[in-house]
Structure formats: structure tokens, C-alpha cells
Amino acid sequence: MKRLTTVLACLASSLALAPSAKAATTLYGDHIEASWALPTPTTPFAGFHFQNGASRYSFYAGAGAEAVGALNSIAGIVIDFTKNGLNITFTNPGSLSVNSFNGLVFRQLDGDSFAAIASVTGLAGDRVTSTGDKLTVNLSGIKPTAGQTYSIQFQGAVPEPATWAMMLLGFGGVGLAMRRRRVATPALVHA
């Protein structure tokens, strides 16, 4: 009975002390700024504007389209962040010039980071880069048709290393407690 109590105490303490892993990654509620850059990701392009007329637009990601922009003659570039991704839809056909970079740049404004990219649909994967609080989508040279959507999905959350360490220590403690044997103490002999 004492051994079972020790095992249960080790298991309970390892679960109680382990830091909780962040729930599944979600972009909803993140404060994000979008802009168009040409010919490098750090060079804002004046020929692009959002629905409010500005070349930069900040928003909180949530259900539904966050922003609609126009690039010179291509109107209706819809930006829609989902819980775990981003959809860029062209409501009108167009053709983007070929440059080293010609596309959208997103920055996290609230200290969060973009997760690693899991998949890209409609574009080559090397056209999308996620580095910390910055996400770049290079659309150089594409010729989107009306209604064409480019999708980017981010990876889900992975438990933190401290969580794994505490869990392994807990299981090790349980194993040690189960393996431990009582040492017989010699009885006191009366003469």
C-alpha cells in the first residue's frame, strides 16, 4: 500500500509541476499589420492601398476577411486570416511584375510570432517566409485569375521543452518508486 501511495504521489507531483503547453496555435485575436513591398520586403510600395486608402493597414485577425486592397489596376485583393492560416484571394484577374520581391508583408504587432509554415497552396513554398513576427508572401510574376486563392497553413502547437522534461522526470520517478525494494532491517536481538 505504501508503494502505491508513493507511485501516485510521484505521478501527481509531476503533473502538477509541469508547465501547461500552449493550446493549439490560433491567429484569432492577433494584432497584425499588412503592407505591400516592392522590390524588396523592406521597401513599401506606394502603388498599393487598402480599403481605407492607406498603404499600411493594421487589424485584429478574426472570422471573415480582415482587409481588401488594390494594386495599381488589380482591385480586390482580399486578405483573410483563419485560425491557423492565411488566404489571399484575387477577385479580379491581373499580372504582377517580376522583381526580386513583389508581395505582401505581415507583421505581428502584439509580440506574438507566426508559427512555422505547414503548407502552401497555389504558390511554391519558397515564396512564403515566416521569421518570428514577420511573414512575407512573394507574388512576383504571378498571373492570378478572378477568384484565385493562395493559402498558407501554419503548424499547430508543440509542447514546450520544459513540459517534456517534467513529464519524463515524473515517469522516471514513478519507475524508480516501483522498482525500489524495501531493505530488510535486522531485528534487534535481546540477550
PDB file of C-alpha atoms in Angstrom:
ATOM      1  CA  MET A   1       0.000   0.000   0.000  1.00  0.00           C
ATOM      2  CA  LYS A   2       2.864   2.331   0.855  1.00  0.00           C
ATOM      3  CA  ARG A   3       4.429   1.684  -2.572  1.00  0.00           C
ATOM      4  CA  LEU A   4       1.180   2.561  -4.361  1.00  0.00           C
ATOM      5  CA  THR A   5       0.918   5.785  -2.367  1.00  0.00           C
ATOM      6  CA  THR A   6       4.495   6.720  -3.319  1.00  0.00           C
ATOM      7  CA  VAL A   7       3.835   5.994  -7.002  1.00  0.00           C
ATOM      8  CA  LEU A   8       0.650   8.074  -7.008  1.00  0.00           C
ATOM      9  CA  ALA A   9       2.386  10.951  -5.194  1.00  0.00           C
ATOM     10  CA  CYS A  10       5.218  10.994  -7.783  1.00  0.00           C
ATOM     11  CA  LEU A  11       2.771  10.946 -10.660  1.00  0.00           C
ATOM     12  CA  ALA A  12       0.589  13.687  -9.185  1.00  0.00           C
ATOM     13  CA  SER A  13       3.571  15.941  -8.459  1.00  0.00           C
ATOM     14  CA  SER A  14       4.967  15.539 -11.989  1.00  0.00           C
ATOM     15  CA  LEU A  15       1.615  16.518 -13.489  1.00  0.00           C
ATOM     16  CA  ALA A  16       1.115  19.403 -11.088  1.00  0.00           C
ATOM     17  CA  LEU A  17       4.609  20.856 -11.607  1.00  0.00           C
ATOM     18  CA  ALA A  18       4.672  20.543 -15.396  1.00  0.00           C
ATOM     19  CA  PRO A  19       4.006  23.871 -17.122  1.00  0.00           C
ATOM     20  CA  SER A  20       0.950  23.774 -19.301  1.00  0.00           C
ATOM     21  CA  ALA A  21       1.604  23.727 -23.036  1.00  0.00           C
ATOM     22  CA  LYS A  22       0.037  26.476 -25.094  1.00  0.00           C
ATOM     23  CA  ALA A  23      -3.251  25.398 -26.599  1.00  0.00           C
ATOM     24  CA  ALA A  24      -3.492  24.923 -30.342  1.00  0.00           C
ATOM     25  CA  THR A  25      -1.988  27.853 -32.204  1.00  0.00           C
ATOM     26  CA  THR A  26      -4.580  30.349 -33.327  1.00  0.00           C
ATOM     27  CA  LEU A  27      -4.205  33.647 -35.084  1.00  0.00           C
ATOM     28  CA  TYR A  28      -7.611  34.933 -33.957  1.00  0.00           C
ATOM     29  CA  GLY A  29      -7.161  37.985 -31.776  1.00  0.00           C
ATOM     30  CA  ASP A  30      -3.616  38.700 -33.005  1.00  0.00           C
ATOM     31  CA  HIS A  31      -2.888  42.323 -33.937  1.00  0.00           C
ATOM     32  CA  ILE A  32      -1.356  42.243 -37.433  1.00  0.00           C
ATOM     33  CA  GLU A  33      -0.146  44.928 -39.831  1.00  0.00           C
ATOM     34  CA  ALA A  34      -0.199  44.331 -43.595  1.00  0.00           C
ATOM     35  CA  SER A  35       1.622  46.195 -46.358  1.00  0.00           C
ATOM     36  CA  TRP A  36       2.819  45.644 -49.928  1.00  0.00           C
ATOM     37  CA  ALA A  37       6.531  45.789 -50.684  1.00  0.00           C
ATOM     38  CA  LEU A  38       8.451  46.144 -53.964  1.00  0.00           C
ATOM     39  CA  PRO A  39      11.295  45.431 -54.946  1.00  0.00           C
ATOM     40  CA  THR A  40      12.435  44.139 -51.507  1.00  0.00           C
ATOM     41  CA  PRO A  41      10.433  43.056 -48.426  1.00  0.00           C
ATOM     42  CA  THR A  42      11.630  46.211 -46.615  1.00  0.00           C
ATOM     43  CA  THR A  43      10.635  48.687 -49.361  1.00  0.00           C
ATOM     44  CA  PRO A  44       6.974  49.802 -49.093  1.00  0.00           C
ATOM     45  CA  PHE A  45       5.246  50.185 -52.460  1.00  0.00           C
ATOM     46  CA  ALA A  46       3.112  53.323 -52.903  1.00  0.00           C
ATOM     47  CA  GLY A  47       1.026  51.769 -55.718  1.00  0.00           C
ATOM     48  CA  PHE A  48      -0.846  49.557 -53.237  1.00  0.00           C
ATOM     49  CA  HIS A  49      -3.602  50.743 -50.906  1.00  0.00           C
ATOM     50  CA  PHE A  50      -6.154  49.201 -48.581  1.00  0.00           C
ATOM     51  CA  GLN A  51      -9.864  49.973 -48.292  1.00  0.00           C
ATOM     52  CA  ASN A  52      -9.045  52.946 -46.059  1.00  0.00           C
ATOM     53  CA  GLY A  53      -6.641  54.427 -48.653  1.00  0.00           C
ATOM     54  CA  ALA A  54      -3.505  53.741 -46.587  1.00  0.00           C
ATOM     55  CA  SER A  55      -0.528  51.707 -47.783  1.00  0.00           C
ATOM     56  CA  ARG A  56      -0.283  50.018 -44.348  1.00  0.00           C
ATOM     57  CA  TYR A  57      -3.263  48.571 -42.539  1.00  0.00           C
ATOM     58  CA  SER A  58      -3.452  47.047 -39.058  1.00  0.00           C
ATOM     59  CA  PHE A  59      -6.247  44.783 -37.883  1.00  0.00           C
ATOM     60  CA  TYR A  60      -7.134  42.066 -35.387  1.00  0.00           C
ATOM     61  CA  ALA A  61      -7.407  38.637 -37.002  1.00  0.00           C
ATOM     62  CA  GLY A  62     -10.823  37.044 -36.657  1.00  0.00           C
ATOM     63  CA  ALA A  63     -13.619  35.390 -38.587  1.00  0.00           C
ATOM     64  CA  GLY A  64     -14.098  36.859 -42.072  1.00  0.00           C
ATOM     65  CA  ALA A  65     -11.869  38.956 -44.307  1.00  0.00           C
ATOM     66  CA  GLU A  66      -9.626  41.389 -42.454  1.00  0.00           C
ATOM     67  CA  ALA A  67      -8.619  43.619 -45.356  1.00  0.00           C
ATOM     68  CA  VAL A  68      -9.201  44.348 -49.021  1.00  0.00           C
ATOM     69  CA  GLY A  69      -6.530  46.056 -51.076  1.00  0.00           C
ATOM     70  CA  ALA A  70      -5.827  47.223 -54.605  1.00  0.00           C
ATOM     71  CA  LEU A  71      -2.544  47.084 -56.501  1.00  0.00           C
ATOM     72  CA  ASN A  72      -2.459  49.632 -59.319  1.00  0.00           C
ATOM     73  CA  SER A  73      -5.065  48.190 -61.730  1.00  0.00           C
ATOM     74  CA  ILE A  74      -5.748  44.969 -59.781  1.00  0.00           C
ATOM     75  CA  ALA A  75      -8.580  45.732 -57.381  1.00  0.00           C
ATOM     76  CA  GLY A  76      -9.997  43.288 -54.860  1.00  0.00           C
ATOM     77  CA  ILE A  77      -7.068  41.574 -53.174  1.00  0.00           C
ATOM     78  CA  VAL A  78      -8.760  40.012 -50.135  1.00  0.00           C
ATOM     79  CA  ILE A  79      -6.720  39.117 -47.039  1.00  0.00           C
ATOM     80  CA  ASP A  80      -8.353  36.595 -44.711  1.00  0.00           C
ATOM     81  CA  PHE A  81      -6.588  35.131 -41.683  1.00  0.00           C
ATOM     82  CA  THR A  82      -8.134  31.887 -40.437  1.00  0.00           C
ATOM     83  CA  LYS A  83      -7.449  30.278 -37.053  1.00  0.00           C
ATOM     84  CA  ASN A  84      -4.369  28.513 -38.423  1.00  0.00           C
ATOM     85  CA  GLY A  85      -3.633  30.120 -41.761  1.00  0.00           C
ATOM     86  CA  LEU A  86      -3.963  32.872 -44.322  1.00  0.00           C
ATOM     87  CA  ASN A  87      -5.933  33.073 -47.571  1.00  0.00           C
ATOM     88  CA  ILE A  88      -5.134  35.690 -50.209  1.00  0.00           C
ATOM     89  CA  THR A  89      -7.846  35.902 -52.856  1.00  0.00           C
ATOM     90  CA  PHE A  90      -7.766  37.915 -56.073  1.00  0.00           C
ATOM     91  CA  THR A  91     -11.336  38.847 -57.013  1.00  0.00           C
ATOM     92  CA  ASN A  92     -10.143  40.201 -60.387  1.00  0.00           C
ATOM     93  CA  PRO A  93      -7.571  38.827 -62.841  1.00  0.00           C
ATOM     94  CA  GLY A  94      -4.201  40.512 -63.151  1.00  0.00           C
ATOM     95  CA  SER A  95      -0.487  40.208 -63.726  1.00  0.00           C
ATOM     96  CA  LEU A  96       2.224  41.158 -61.248  1.00  0.00           C
ATOM     97  CA  SER A  97       5.611  42.381 -62.440  1.00  0.00           C
ATOM     98  CA  VAL A  98       8.705  40.258 -61.943  1.00  0.00           C
ATOM     99  CA  ASN A  99      11.065  41.582 -59.253  1.00  0.00           C
ATOM    100  CA  SER A 100      13.197  40.057 -56.524  1.00  0.00           C
ATOM    101  CA  PHE A 101      10.208  40.701 -54.240  1.00  0.00           C
ATOM    102  CA  ASN A 102       6.703  41.869 -55.115  1.00  0.00           C
ATOM    103  CA  GLY A 103       4.162  40.964 -52.470  1.00  0.00           C
ATOM    104  CA  LEU A 104       2.588  41.210 -49.060  1.00  0.00           C
ATOM    105  CA  VAL A 105       4.416  41.689 -45.772  1.00  0.00           C
ATOM    106  CA  PHE A 106       2.664  40.960 -42.468  1.00  0.00           C
ATOM    107  CA  ARG A 107       3.970  41.891 -39.000  1.00  0.00           C
ATOM    108  CA  GLN A 108       2.678  40.828 -35.602  1.00  0.00           C
ATOM    109  CA  LEU A 109       2.184  43.982 -33.522  1.00  0.00           C
ATOM    110  CA  ASP A 110       1.359  42.395 -30.171  1.00  0.00           C
ATOM    111  CA  GLY A 111       4.587  40.475 -29.535  1.00  0.00           C
ATOM    112  CA  ASP A 112       3.361  37.161 -30.945  1.00  0.00           C
ATOM    113  CA  SER A 113       5.185  35.205 -33.645  1.00  0.00           C
ATOM    114  CA  PHE A 114       3.939  33.448 -36.719  1.00  0.00           C
ATOM    115  CA  ALA A 115       4.229  29.661 -36.403  1.00  0.00           C
ATOM    116  CA  ALA A 116       6.270  27.605 -38.836  1.00  0.00           C
ATOM    117  CA  ILE A 117       4.632  27.063 -42.219  1.00  0.00           C
ATOM    118  CA  ALA A 118       2.973  23.670 -42.642  1.00  0.00           C
ATOM    119  CA  SER A 119       1.767  24.001 -46.241  1.00  0.00           C
ATOM    120  CA  VAL A 120       1.330  26.451 -49.102  1.00  0.00           C
ATOM    121  CA  THR A 121      -1.339  26.023 -51.787  1.00  0.00           C
ATOM    122  CA  GLY A 122      -1.245  27.807 -55.145  1.00  0.00           C
ATOM    123  CA  LEU A 123       2.328  29.083 -54.767  1.00  0.00           C
ATOM    124  CA  ALA A 124       5.752  27.490 -54.490  1.00  0.00           C
ATOM    125  CA  GLY A 125       6.624  27.017 -50.816  1.00  0.00           C
ATOM    126  CA  ASP A 126       9.819  29.078 -51.099  1.00  0.00           C
ATOM    127  CA  ARG A 127       7.734  32.183 -51.910  1.00  0.00           C
ATOM    128  CA  VAL A 128       6.431  32.300 -48.317  1.00  0.00           C
ATOM    129  CA  THR A 129       8.738  33.056 -45.388  1.00  0.00           C
ATOM    130  CA  SER A 130       7.865  33.127 -41.685  1.00  0.00           C
ATOM    131  CA  THR A 131      10.535  34.596 -39.396  1.00  0.00           C
ATOM    132  CA  GLY A 132       9.336  35.423 -35.904  1.00  0.00           C
ATOM    133  CA  ASP A 133       6.895  38.320 -36.044  1.00  0.00           C
ATOM    134  CA  LYS A 134       7.196  38.749 -39.837  1.00  0.00           C
ATOM    135  CA  LEU A 135       5.510  36.842 -42.685  1.00  0.00           C
ATOM    136  CA  THR A 136       6.324  37.608 -46.335  1.00  0.00           C
ATOM    137  CA  VAL A 137       4.413  36.344 -49.389  1.00  0.00           C
ATOM    138  CA  ASN A 138       6.282  36.919 -52.656  1.00  0.00           C
ATOM    139  CA  LEU A 139       3.785  37.120 -55.532  1.00  0.00           C
ATOM    140  CA  SER A 140       6.334  38.298 -58.110  1.00  0.00           C
ATOM    141  CA  GLY A 141       5.388  37.369 -61.668  1.00  0.00           C
ATOM    142  CA  ILE A 142       2.100  35.591 -60.884  1.00  0.00           C
ATOM    143  CA  LYS A 143      -0.963  35.986 -63.108  1.00  0.00           C
ATOM    144  CA  PRO A 144      -3.958  35.326 -60.859  1.00  0.00           C
ATOM    145  CA  THR A 145      -7.358  34.600 -62.356  1.00  0.00           C
ATOM    146  CA  ALA A 146     -10.593  36.027 -60.927  1.00  0.00           C
ATOM    147  CA  GLY A 147     -11.393  34.206 -57.697  1.00  0.00           C
ATOM    148  CA  GLN A 148      -7.972  32.561 -57.350  1.00  0.00           C
ATOM    149  CA  THR A 149      -6.904  31.932 -53.760  1.00  0.00           C
ATOM    150  CA  TYR A 150      -3.436  31.320 -52.358  1.00  0.00           C
ATOM    151  CA  SER A 151      -3.440  29.573 -48.969  1.00  0.00           C
ATOM    152  CA  ILE A 152      -0.836  29.298 -46.232  1.00  0.00           C
ATOM    153  CA  GLN A 153      -1.326  26.948 -43.267  1.00  0.00           C
ATOM    154  CA  PHE A 154       0.739  27.174 -40.084  1.00  0.00           C
ATOM    155  CA  GLN A 155       1.856  24.278 -37.884  1.00  0.00           C
ATOM    156  CA  GLY A 156      -0.005  23.549 -34.662  1.00  0.00           C
ATOM    157  CA  ALA A 157       1.473  23.992 -31.207  1.00  0.00           C
ATOM    158  CA  VAL A 158       4.074  21.624 -29.781  1.00  0.00           C
ATOM    159  CA  PRO A 159       4.571  21.295 -26.023  1.00  0.00           C
ATOM    160  CA  GLU A 160       7.454  23.328 -24.636  1.00  0.00           C
ATOM    161  CA  PRO A 161      10.729  21.543 -23.741  1.00  0.00           C
ATOM    162  CA  ALA A 162      10.103  22.205 -20.035  1.00  0.00           C
ATOM    163  CA  THR A 163       6.815  20.314 -20.310  1.00  0.00           C
ATOM    164  CA  TRP A 164       8.566  17.319 -21.852  1.00  0.00           C
ATOM    165  CA  ALA A 165      11.304  17.416 -19.209  1.00  0.00           C
ATOM    166  CA  MET A 166       8.855  17.467 -16.304  1.00  0.00           C
ATOM    167  CA  MET A 167       6.817  14.677 -17.843  1.00  0.00           C
ATOM    168  CA  LEU A 168       9.907  12.486 -18.319  1.00  0.00           C
ATOM    169  CA  LEU A 169      11.088  13.209 -14.758  1.00  0.00           C
ATOM    170  CA  GLY A 170       7.673  12.245 -13.454  1.00  0.00           C
ATOM    171  CA  PHE A 171       7.640   8.955 -15.329  1.00  0.00           C
ATOM    172  CA  GLY A 172      11.203   8.298 -14.178  1.00  0.00           C
ATOM    173  CA  GLY A 173      10.150   8.939 -10.581  1.00  0.00           C
ATOM    174  CA  VAL A 174       7.233   6.550 -10.931  1.00  0.00           C
ATOM    175  CA  GLY A 175       9.521   3.889 -12.397  1.00  0.00           C
ATOM    176  CA  LEU A 176      12.067   4.399  -9.626  1.00  0.00           C
ATOM    177  CA  ALA A 177       9.390   4.166  -6.940  1.00  0.00           C
ATOM    178  CA  MET A 178       8.032   0.950  -8.415  1.00  0.00           C
ATOM    179  CA  ARG A 179      11.490  -0.589  -8.767  1.00  0.00           C
ATOM    180  CA  ARG A 180      12.659   0.343  -5.292  1.00  0.00           C
ATOM    181  CA  ARG A 181      12.691  -2.544  -2.866  1.00  0.00           C
ATOM    182  CA  ARG A 182      12.497  -2.386   0.861  1.00  0.00           C
ATOM    183  CA  VAL A 183      15.708  -3.171   2.612  1.00  0.00           C
ATOM    184  CA  ALA A 184      15.126  -5.590   5.444  1.00  0.00           C
ATOM    185  CA  THR A 185      16.392  -4.210   8.732  1.00  0.00           C
ATOM    186  CA  PRO A 186      17.851  -6.760  11.089  1.00  0.00           C
ATOM    187  CA  ALA A 187      15.762  -7.328  14.153  1.00  0.00           C
ATOM    188  CA  LEU A 188      17.219  -6.280  17.473  1.00  0.00           C
ATOM    189  CA  VAL A 189      18.321  -9.362  19.379  1.00  0.00           C
ATOM    190  CA  HIS A 190      17.893  -9.353  23.159  1.00  0.00           C
ATOM    191  CA  ALA A 191      20.450 -11.272  25.154  1.00  0.00           C
TER     192      ALA A 191
END
